[in-house]
Coordinates of C-alpha atoms in Angstrom, one line a residue:
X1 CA -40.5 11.7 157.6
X2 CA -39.7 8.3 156.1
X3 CA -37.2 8.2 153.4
X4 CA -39.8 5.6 151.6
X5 CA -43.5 5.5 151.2
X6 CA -43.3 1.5 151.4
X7 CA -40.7 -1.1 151.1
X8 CA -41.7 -4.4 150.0
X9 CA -39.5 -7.1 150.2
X10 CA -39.7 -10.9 148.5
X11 CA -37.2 -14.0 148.5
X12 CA -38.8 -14.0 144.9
X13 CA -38.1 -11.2 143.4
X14 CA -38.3 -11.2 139.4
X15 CA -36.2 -8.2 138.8
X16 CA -33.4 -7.7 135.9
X17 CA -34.3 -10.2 134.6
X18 CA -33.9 -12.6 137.1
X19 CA -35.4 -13.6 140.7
X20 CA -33.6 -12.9 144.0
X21 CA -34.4 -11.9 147.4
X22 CA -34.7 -8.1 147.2
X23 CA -36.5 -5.2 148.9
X24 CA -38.5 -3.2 146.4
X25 CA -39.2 0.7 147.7
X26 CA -41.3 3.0 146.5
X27 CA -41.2 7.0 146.8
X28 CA -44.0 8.6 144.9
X29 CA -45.3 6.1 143.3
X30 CA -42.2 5.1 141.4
X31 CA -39.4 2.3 142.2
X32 CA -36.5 4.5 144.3
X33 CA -34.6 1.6 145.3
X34 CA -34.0 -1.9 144.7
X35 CA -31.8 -3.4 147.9
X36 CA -31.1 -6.6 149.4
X37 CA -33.5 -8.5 151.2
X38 CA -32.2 -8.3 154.4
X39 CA -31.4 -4.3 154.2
X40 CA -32.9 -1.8 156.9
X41 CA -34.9 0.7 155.1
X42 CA -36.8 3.5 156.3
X43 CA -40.2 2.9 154.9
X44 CA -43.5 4.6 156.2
X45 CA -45.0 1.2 155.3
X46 CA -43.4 -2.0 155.1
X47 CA -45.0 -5.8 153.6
X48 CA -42.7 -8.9 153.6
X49 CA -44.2 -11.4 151.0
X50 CA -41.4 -13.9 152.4
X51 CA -41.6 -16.8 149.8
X52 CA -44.4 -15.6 147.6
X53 CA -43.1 -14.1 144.5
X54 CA -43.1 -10.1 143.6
X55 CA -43.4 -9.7 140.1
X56 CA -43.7 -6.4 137.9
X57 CA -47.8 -5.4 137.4
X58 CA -48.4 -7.0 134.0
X59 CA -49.4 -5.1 130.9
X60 CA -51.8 -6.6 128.7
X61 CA -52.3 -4.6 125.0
X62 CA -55.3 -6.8 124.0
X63 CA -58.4 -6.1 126.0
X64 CA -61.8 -5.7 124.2
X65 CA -63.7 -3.3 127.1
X66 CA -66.6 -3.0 124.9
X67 CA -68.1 0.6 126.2
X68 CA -69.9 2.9 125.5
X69 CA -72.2 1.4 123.5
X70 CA -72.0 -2.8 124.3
X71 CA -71.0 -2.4 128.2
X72 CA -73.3 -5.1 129.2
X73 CA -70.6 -7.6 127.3
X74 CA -67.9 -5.6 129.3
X75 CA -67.1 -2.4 131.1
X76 CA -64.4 -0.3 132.2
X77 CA -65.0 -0.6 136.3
X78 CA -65.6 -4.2 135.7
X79 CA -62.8 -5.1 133.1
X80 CA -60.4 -2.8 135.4
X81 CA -61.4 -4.8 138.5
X82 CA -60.9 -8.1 136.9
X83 CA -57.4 -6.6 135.6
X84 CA -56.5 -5.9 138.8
X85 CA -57.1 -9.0 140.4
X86 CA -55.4 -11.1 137.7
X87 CA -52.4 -9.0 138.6
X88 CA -52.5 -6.4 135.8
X89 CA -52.4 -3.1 136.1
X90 CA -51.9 -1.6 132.5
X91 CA -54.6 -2.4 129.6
X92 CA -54.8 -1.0 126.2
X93 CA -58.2 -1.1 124.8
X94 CA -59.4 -2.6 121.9
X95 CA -61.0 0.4 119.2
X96 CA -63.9 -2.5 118.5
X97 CA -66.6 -3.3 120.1
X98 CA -67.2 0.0 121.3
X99 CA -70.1 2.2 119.9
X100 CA -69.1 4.2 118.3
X101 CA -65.5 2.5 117.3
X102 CA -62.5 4.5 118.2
X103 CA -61.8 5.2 114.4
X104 CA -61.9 9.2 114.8
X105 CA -60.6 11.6 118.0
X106 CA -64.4 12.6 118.6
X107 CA -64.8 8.9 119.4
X108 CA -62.0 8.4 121.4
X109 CA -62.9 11.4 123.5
X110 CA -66.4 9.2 123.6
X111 CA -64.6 6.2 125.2
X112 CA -62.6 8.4 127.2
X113 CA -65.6 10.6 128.6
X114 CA -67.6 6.7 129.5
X115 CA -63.9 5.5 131.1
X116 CA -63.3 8.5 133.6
X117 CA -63.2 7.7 137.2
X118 CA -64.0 4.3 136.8
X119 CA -60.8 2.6 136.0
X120 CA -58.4 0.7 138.5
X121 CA -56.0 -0.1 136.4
X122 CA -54.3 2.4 134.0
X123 CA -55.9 2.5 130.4
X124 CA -54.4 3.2 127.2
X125 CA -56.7 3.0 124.0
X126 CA -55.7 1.5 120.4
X127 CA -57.2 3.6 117.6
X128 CA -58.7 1.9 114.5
X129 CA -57.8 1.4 110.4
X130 CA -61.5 1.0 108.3
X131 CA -61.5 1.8 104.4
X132 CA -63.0 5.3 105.0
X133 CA -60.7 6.9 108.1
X134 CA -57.2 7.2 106.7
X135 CA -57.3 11.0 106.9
X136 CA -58.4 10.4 110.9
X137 CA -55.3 8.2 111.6
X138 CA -52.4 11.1 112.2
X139 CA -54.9 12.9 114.6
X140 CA -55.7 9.1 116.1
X141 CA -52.4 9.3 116.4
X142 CA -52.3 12.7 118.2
X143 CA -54.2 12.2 120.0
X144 CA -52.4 9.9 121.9
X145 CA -53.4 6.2 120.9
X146 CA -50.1 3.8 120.6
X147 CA -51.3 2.6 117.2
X148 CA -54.6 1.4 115.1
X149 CA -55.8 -1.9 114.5
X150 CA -56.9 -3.3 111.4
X151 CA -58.9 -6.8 110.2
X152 CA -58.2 -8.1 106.9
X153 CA -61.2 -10.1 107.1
X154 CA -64.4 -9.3 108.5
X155 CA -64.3 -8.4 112.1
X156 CA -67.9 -9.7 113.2
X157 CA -69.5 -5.9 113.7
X158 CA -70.6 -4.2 110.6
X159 CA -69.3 -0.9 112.2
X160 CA -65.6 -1.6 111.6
X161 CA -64.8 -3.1 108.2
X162 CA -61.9 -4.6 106.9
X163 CA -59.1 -3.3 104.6
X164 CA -58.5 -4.9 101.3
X165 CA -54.8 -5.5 100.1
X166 CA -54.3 -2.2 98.7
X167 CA -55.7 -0.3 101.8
X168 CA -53.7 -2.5 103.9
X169 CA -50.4 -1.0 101.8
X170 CA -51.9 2.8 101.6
X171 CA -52.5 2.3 105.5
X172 CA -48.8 1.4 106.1
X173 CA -47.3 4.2 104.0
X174 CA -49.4 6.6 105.8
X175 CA -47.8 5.5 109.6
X176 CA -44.9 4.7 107.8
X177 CA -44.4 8.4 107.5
X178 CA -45.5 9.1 111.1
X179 CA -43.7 6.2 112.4
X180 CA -47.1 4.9 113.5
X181 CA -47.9 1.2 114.5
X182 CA -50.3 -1.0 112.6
X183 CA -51.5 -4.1 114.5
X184 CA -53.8 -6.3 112.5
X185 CA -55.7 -9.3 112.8
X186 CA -54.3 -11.4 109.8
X187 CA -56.7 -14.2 108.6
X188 CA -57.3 -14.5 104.7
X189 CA -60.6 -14.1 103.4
X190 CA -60.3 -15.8 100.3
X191 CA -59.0 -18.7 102.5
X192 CA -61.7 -18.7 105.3
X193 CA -64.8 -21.2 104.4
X194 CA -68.0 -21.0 106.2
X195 CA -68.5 -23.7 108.6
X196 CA -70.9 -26.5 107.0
X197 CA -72.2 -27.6 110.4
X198 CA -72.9 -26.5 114.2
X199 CA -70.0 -28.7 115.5
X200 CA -66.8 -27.6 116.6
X201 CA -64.4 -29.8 114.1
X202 CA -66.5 -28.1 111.5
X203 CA -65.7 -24.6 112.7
X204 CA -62.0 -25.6 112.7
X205 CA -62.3 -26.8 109.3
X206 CA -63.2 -23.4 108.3
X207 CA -60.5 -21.0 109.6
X208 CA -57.6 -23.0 108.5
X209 CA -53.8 -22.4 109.3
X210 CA -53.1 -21.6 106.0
X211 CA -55.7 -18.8 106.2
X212 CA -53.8 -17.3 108.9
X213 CA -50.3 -18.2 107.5
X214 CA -51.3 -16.4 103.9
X215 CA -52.8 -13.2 106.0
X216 CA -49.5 -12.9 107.9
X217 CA -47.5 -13.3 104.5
X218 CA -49.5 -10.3 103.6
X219 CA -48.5 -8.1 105.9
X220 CA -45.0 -9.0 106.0
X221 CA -44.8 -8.3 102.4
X222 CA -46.7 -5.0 103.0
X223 CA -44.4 -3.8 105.6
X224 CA -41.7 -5.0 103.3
X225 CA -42.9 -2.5 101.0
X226 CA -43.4 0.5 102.7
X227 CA -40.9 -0.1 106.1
X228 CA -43.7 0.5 108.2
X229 CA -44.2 -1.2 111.8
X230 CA -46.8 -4.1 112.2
X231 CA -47.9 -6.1 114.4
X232 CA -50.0 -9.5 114.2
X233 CA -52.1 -10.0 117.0
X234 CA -53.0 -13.1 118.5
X235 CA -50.9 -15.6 116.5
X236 CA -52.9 -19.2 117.0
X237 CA -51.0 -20.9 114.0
X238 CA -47.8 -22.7 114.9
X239 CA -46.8 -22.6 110.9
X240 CA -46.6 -18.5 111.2
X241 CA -43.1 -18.6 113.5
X242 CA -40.9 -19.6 111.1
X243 CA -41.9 -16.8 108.4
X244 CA -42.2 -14.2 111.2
X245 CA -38.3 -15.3 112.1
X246 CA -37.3 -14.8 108.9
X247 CA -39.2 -11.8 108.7
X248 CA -37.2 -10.3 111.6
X249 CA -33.8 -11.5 110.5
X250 CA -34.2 -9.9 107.7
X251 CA -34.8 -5.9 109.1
X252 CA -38.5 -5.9 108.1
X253 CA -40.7 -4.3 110.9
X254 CA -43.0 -6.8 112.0
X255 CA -43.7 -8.8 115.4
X256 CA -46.6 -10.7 116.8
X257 CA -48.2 -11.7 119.9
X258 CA -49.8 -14.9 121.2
X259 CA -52.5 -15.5 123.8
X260 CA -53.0 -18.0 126.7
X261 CA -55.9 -20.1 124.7
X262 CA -53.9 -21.3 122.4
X263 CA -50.8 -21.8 124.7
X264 CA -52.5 -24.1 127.0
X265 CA -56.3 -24.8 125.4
X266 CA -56.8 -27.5 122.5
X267 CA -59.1 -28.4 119.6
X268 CA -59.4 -31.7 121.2
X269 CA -60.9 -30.9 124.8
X270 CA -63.4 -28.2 123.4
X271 CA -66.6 -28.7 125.2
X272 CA -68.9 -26.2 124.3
X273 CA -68.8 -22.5 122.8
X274 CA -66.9 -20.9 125.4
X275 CA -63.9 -22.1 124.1
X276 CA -64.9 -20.2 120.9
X277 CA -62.4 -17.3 119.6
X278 CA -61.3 -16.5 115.9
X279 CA -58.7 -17.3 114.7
X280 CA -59.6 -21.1 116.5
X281 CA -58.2 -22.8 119.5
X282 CA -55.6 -25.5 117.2
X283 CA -54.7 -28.9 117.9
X284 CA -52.5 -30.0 120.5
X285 CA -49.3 -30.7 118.3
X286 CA -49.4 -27.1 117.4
X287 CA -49.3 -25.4 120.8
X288 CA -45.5 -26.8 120.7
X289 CA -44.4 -24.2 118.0
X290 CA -46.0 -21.0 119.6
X291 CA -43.9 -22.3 122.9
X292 CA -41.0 -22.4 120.5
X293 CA -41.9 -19.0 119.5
X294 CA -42.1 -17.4 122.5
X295 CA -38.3 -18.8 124.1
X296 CA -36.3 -18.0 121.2
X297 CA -38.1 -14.1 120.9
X298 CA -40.6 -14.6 117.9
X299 CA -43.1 -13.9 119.5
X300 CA -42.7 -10.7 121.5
X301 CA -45.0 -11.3 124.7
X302 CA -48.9 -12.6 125.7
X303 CA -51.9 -10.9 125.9
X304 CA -55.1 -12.1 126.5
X305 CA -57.4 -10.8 124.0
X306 CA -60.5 -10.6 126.4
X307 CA -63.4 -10.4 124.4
X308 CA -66.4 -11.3 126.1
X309 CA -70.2 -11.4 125.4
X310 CA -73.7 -12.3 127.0
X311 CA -74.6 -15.7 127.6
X312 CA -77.3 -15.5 124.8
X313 CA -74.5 -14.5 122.0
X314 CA -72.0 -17.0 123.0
X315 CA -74.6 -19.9 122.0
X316 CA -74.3 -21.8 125.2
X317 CA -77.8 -23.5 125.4
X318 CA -78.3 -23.9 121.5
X319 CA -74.2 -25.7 121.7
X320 CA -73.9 -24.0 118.0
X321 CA -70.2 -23.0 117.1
X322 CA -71.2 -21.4 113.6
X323 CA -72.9 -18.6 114.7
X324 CA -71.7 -18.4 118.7
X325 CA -69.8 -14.9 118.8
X326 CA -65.8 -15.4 119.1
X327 CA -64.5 -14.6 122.2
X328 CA -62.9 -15.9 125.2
X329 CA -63.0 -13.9 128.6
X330 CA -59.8 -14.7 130.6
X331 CA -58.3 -11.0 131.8
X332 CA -58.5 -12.0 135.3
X333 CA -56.6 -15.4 134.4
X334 CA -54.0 -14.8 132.4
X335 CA -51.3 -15.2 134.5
X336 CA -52.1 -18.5 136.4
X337 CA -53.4 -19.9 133.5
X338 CA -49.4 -19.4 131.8
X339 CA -47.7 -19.8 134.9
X340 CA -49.4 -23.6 135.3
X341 CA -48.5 -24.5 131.6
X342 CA -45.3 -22.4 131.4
X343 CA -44.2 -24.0 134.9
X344 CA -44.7 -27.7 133.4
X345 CA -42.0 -27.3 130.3
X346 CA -39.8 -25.4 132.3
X347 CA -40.0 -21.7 132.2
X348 CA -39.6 -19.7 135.1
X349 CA -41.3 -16.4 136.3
X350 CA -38.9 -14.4 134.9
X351 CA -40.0 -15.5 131.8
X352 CA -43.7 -14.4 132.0
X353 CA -42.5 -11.7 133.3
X354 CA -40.7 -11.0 129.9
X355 CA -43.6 -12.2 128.1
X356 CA -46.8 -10.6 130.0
X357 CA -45.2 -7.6 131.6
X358 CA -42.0 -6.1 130.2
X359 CA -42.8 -7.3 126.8
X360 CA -46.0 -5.7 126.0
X361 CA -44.9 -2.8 127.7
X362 CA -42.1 -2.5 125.3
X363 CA -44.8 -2.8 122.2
X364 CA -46.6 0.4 122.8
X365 CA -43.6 2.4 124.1
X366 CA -44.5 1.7 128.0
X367 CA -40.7 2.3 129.2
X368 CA -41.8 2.6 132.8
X369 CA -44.4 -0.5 132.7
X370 CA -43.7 -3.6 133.0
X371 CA -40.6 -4.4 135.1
X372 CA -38.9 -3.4 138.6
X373 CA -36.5 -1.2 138.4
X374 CA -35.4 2.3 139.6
X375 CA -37.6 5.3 138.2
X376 CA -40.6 2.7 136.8
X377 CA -43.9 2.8 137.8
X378 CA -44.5 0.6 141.4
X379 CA -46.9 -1.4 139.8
X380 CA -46.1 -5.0 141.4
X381 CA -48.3 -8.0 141.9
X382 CA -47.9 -10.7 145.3
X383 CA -48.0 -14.1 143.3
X384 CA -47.8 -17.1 145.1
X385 CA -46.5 -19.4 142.7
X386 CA -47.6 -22.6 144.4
X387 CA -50.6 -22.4 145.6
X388 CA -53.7 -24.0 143.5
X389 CA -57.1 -23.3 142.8
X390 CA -60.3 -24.1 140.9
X391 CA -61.6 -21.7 138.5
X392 CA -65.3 -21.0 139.3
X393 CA -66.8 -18.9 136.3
X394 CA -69.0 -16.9 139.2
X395 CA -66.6 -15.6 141.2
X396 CA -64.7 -13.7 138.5
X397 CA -64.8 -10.3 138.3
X398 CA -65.7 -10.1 134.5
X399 CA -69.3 -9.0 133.4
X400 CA -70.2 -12.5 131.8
X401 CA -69.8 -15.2 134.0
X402 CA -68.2 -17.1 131.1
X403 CA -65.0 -19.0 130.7
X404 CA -63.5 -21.9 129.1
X405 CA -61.3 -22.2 132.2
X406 CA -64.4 -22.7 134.4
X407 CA -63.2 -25.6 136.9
X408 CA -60.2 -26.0 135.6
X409 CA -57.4 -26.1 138.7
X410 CA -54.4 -23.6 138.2
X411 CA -51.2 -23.1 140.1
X412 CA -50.9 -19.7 141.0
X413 CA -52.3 -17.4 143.2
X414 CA -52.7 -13.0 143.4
X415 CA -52.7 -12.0 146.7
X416 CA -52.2 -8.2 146.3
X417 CA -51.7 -6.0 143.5
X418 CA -50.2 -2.4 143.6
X419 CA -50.7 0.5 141.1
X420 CA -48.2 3.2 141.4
X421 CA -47.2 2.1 145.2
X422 CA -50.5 1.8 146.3
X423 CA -53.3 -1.6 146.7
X424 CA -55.7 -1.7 144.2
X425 CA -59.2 -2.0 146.4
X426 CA -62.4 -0.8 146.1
X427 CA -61.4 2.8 144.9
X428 CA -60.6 3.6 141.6
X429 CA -57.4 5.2 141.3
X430 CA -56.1 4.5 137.8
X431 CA -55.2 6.9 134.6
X432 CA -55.6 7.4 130.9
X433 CA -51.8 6.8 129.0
X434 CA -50.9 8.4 126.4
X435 CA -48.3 7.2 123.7
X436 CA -44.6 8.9 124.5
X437 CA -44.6 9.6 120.5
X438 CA -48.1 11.3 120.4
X439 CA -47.1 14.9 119.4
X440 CA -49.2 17.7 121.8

């Protein structure tokens, strides 16, 4: 028999933080051995990538699948595949816009039962924070979710509420006592304005900056308060970095995410409602401050927050951004779409790495996600990282043919993407995860 079950080998290599030519192999679906290029290995299979780039499977904690309940938005076999061939191979779902919500274990079990045998990615789930669950959240947490979200303003589905300022601070004491994560989408609601027109300047108008900078001052103070753990998801304001750093500096528990729309997307090429999401697509001048964030470790990685819908609710035809639902699709794109920008202010693939793959891994607890290295999952993507293409909205895997990037050319190309050691194809051969601190 063959000491390895397959030995792949890359003159780009991003492993340890840095890229080298180095044979990857794989026993059992785990990393065994990490060896210089050249090395002989045993191997019962054996792929040389030459000068396209191996890079851990990335890990994206920010994935609205939408079933049961709205699967013709999204769906689990669809969502997976589109993971997959976008080079990620872990997601953690969003508790909204499920029916019914992951905001109790009898819903979970729900998602889980709809999920099974469909997935070709590995799936872990988020549980949810509304006014009336608190006594669900230890058993959320039981159950095996890696934390709950919360909204502090409303979340665009009637079925999951937000939490005022005193059930945000009841909510952290509660996983403060469990350890528990809270991630929350911070955007003030006496701040927010509706928009007083269809257009898209309007919209901005009324999700301001300071909305989102006052929301993220509220949970900083809250986890202040109580030392729990939050998290801010999908950071768009450039004015939130410096109070998150300060945050940090200072012991309190609290990190935050960003997203690649407002990395690499701007206010002033929006062209119709697919670029629509909330909190808004900013300026140009401020994309310069979440890049800031991310180098010097503000911000902890980037996810995509895939949250897509039918054609009719994204307001295409009627060009209306007030009441277009918020949402951009872009699971299967994350990673060119970064690599292009990240490649043109001079970042290197180690650093997505850090930020898409080992980064969110590190989040939700993922030890053995999100990086190459002996005893980690084999999850590893073949990226050529020169190679262009032309985004064509049709040939995605995502339900909704619908996507801001639609014929936009990106550097950056997945040729083959491995789960556990073995090529994600047709089959699916991916898991439910549980959180390492869920108690049986």
């Amino acid at each position: 028999m063959s000491e390895f079950d397959l030995v792949v080998r890359s003159r780009r290599t991003v492993a340890e933080g840095g890229e080298r030519a180095l044979a990857v192999a794989v026993r059992d679906g785990r990393v065994a051995g990490v060896f210089d290029y050249g090395e002989t290995l045993d191997a019962r299979e054996s792929v040389d990538l030459g000068e396209v780039a191996l890079l851990p499977g990335l890990v994206d904690t920010h994935v609205h699948v939408n079933e049961p309940g709205r699967t013709h938005w999204e769906g689990f076999a669809s969502a997976t595949r589109a993971a997959a061939a976008g080079g990620v191979t872990t997601i953690v779902d969003m508790p909204l816009n499920s029916l019914p919500p992951t905001t109790t274990v009898s819903a979970l079990e729900i998602k889980k039962k709809a999920a099974l045998g469909q997935c070709h990615v590995d799936v872990g789930f988020w549980g949810g924070a509304v006014p009336a669950n608190i006594d669900d959240l230890e058993p959320l947490f039981d159950a095996g979710v890696f934390g709950v979200k919360c909204f502090l303003s409303p979340s665009g589905v009637d079925e999951f509420p937000a939490l005022d300022s005193d059930q945000l601070i009841e909510v952290m004491r509660r996983l403060a006592a469990i350890d528990g994560l809270l991630i929350v989408h911070a955007e003030d609601p006496a701040t927010l304005t509706d928009p007083i027109g269809p257009t898209y300047p309007e919209f901005l108008d009324s999700r301001t900056q300071d909305a989102e900078l006052r929301a993220v001052e509220r949970v900083i103070d809250a986890a202040a308060l109580t030392g729990g753990r939050a998290h801010i998801v999908h950071i768009s304001a450039g004015s939130c970095v410096e109070p998150l750093r300060r945050a940090q500096e200072s012991g309190i528990r609290v990190t935050a995410e960003t997203c690649p729309h407002y990395l690499t997307l701007t206010a002033e090429e929006v062209t119709s409602p697919a670029f629509k999401c909330c909190p808004p697509i900013r300026e140009s001048a401020n994309r310069d401050a979440l890049w800031y964030g991310l180098a010097t470790g503000t911000l902890m990685g980037i996810v995509s927050d895939h949250s897509p819908c039918p054609a009719d609710l994204k307001g295409l035809a009627a060009h209306d951004y007030s009441s277009a639902w918020g949402g951009i699709a872009s699971l299967q794109l994350g990673l060119p779409v970064i690599w292009t920008e990240a490649r043109r202010r001079g970042h290197t693939l180690p650093d997505v790495a850090t930020w898409m793959a080992s980064g969110p891994a590190d989040l939700v607890g993922l030890s053995h996600k999100g990086r190459i290295a002996i005893g980690s999952d084999a999850d590893l993507v073949a990226f050529d990282p020169t190679a262009d293409f032309t985004v064509t909205a049709t040939d995605l895997h995502h339900k909704n043919p619908i996507t801001p990037y639609d014929g936009r050319t990106l550097t950056g190309v997945v040729h083959t993407t491995w789960l556990r050691g073995t090529p994600i194809q047709d089959t699916p051969h991916g898991t439910f995860l549980r959180s390492s601190a869920a108690r049986p």
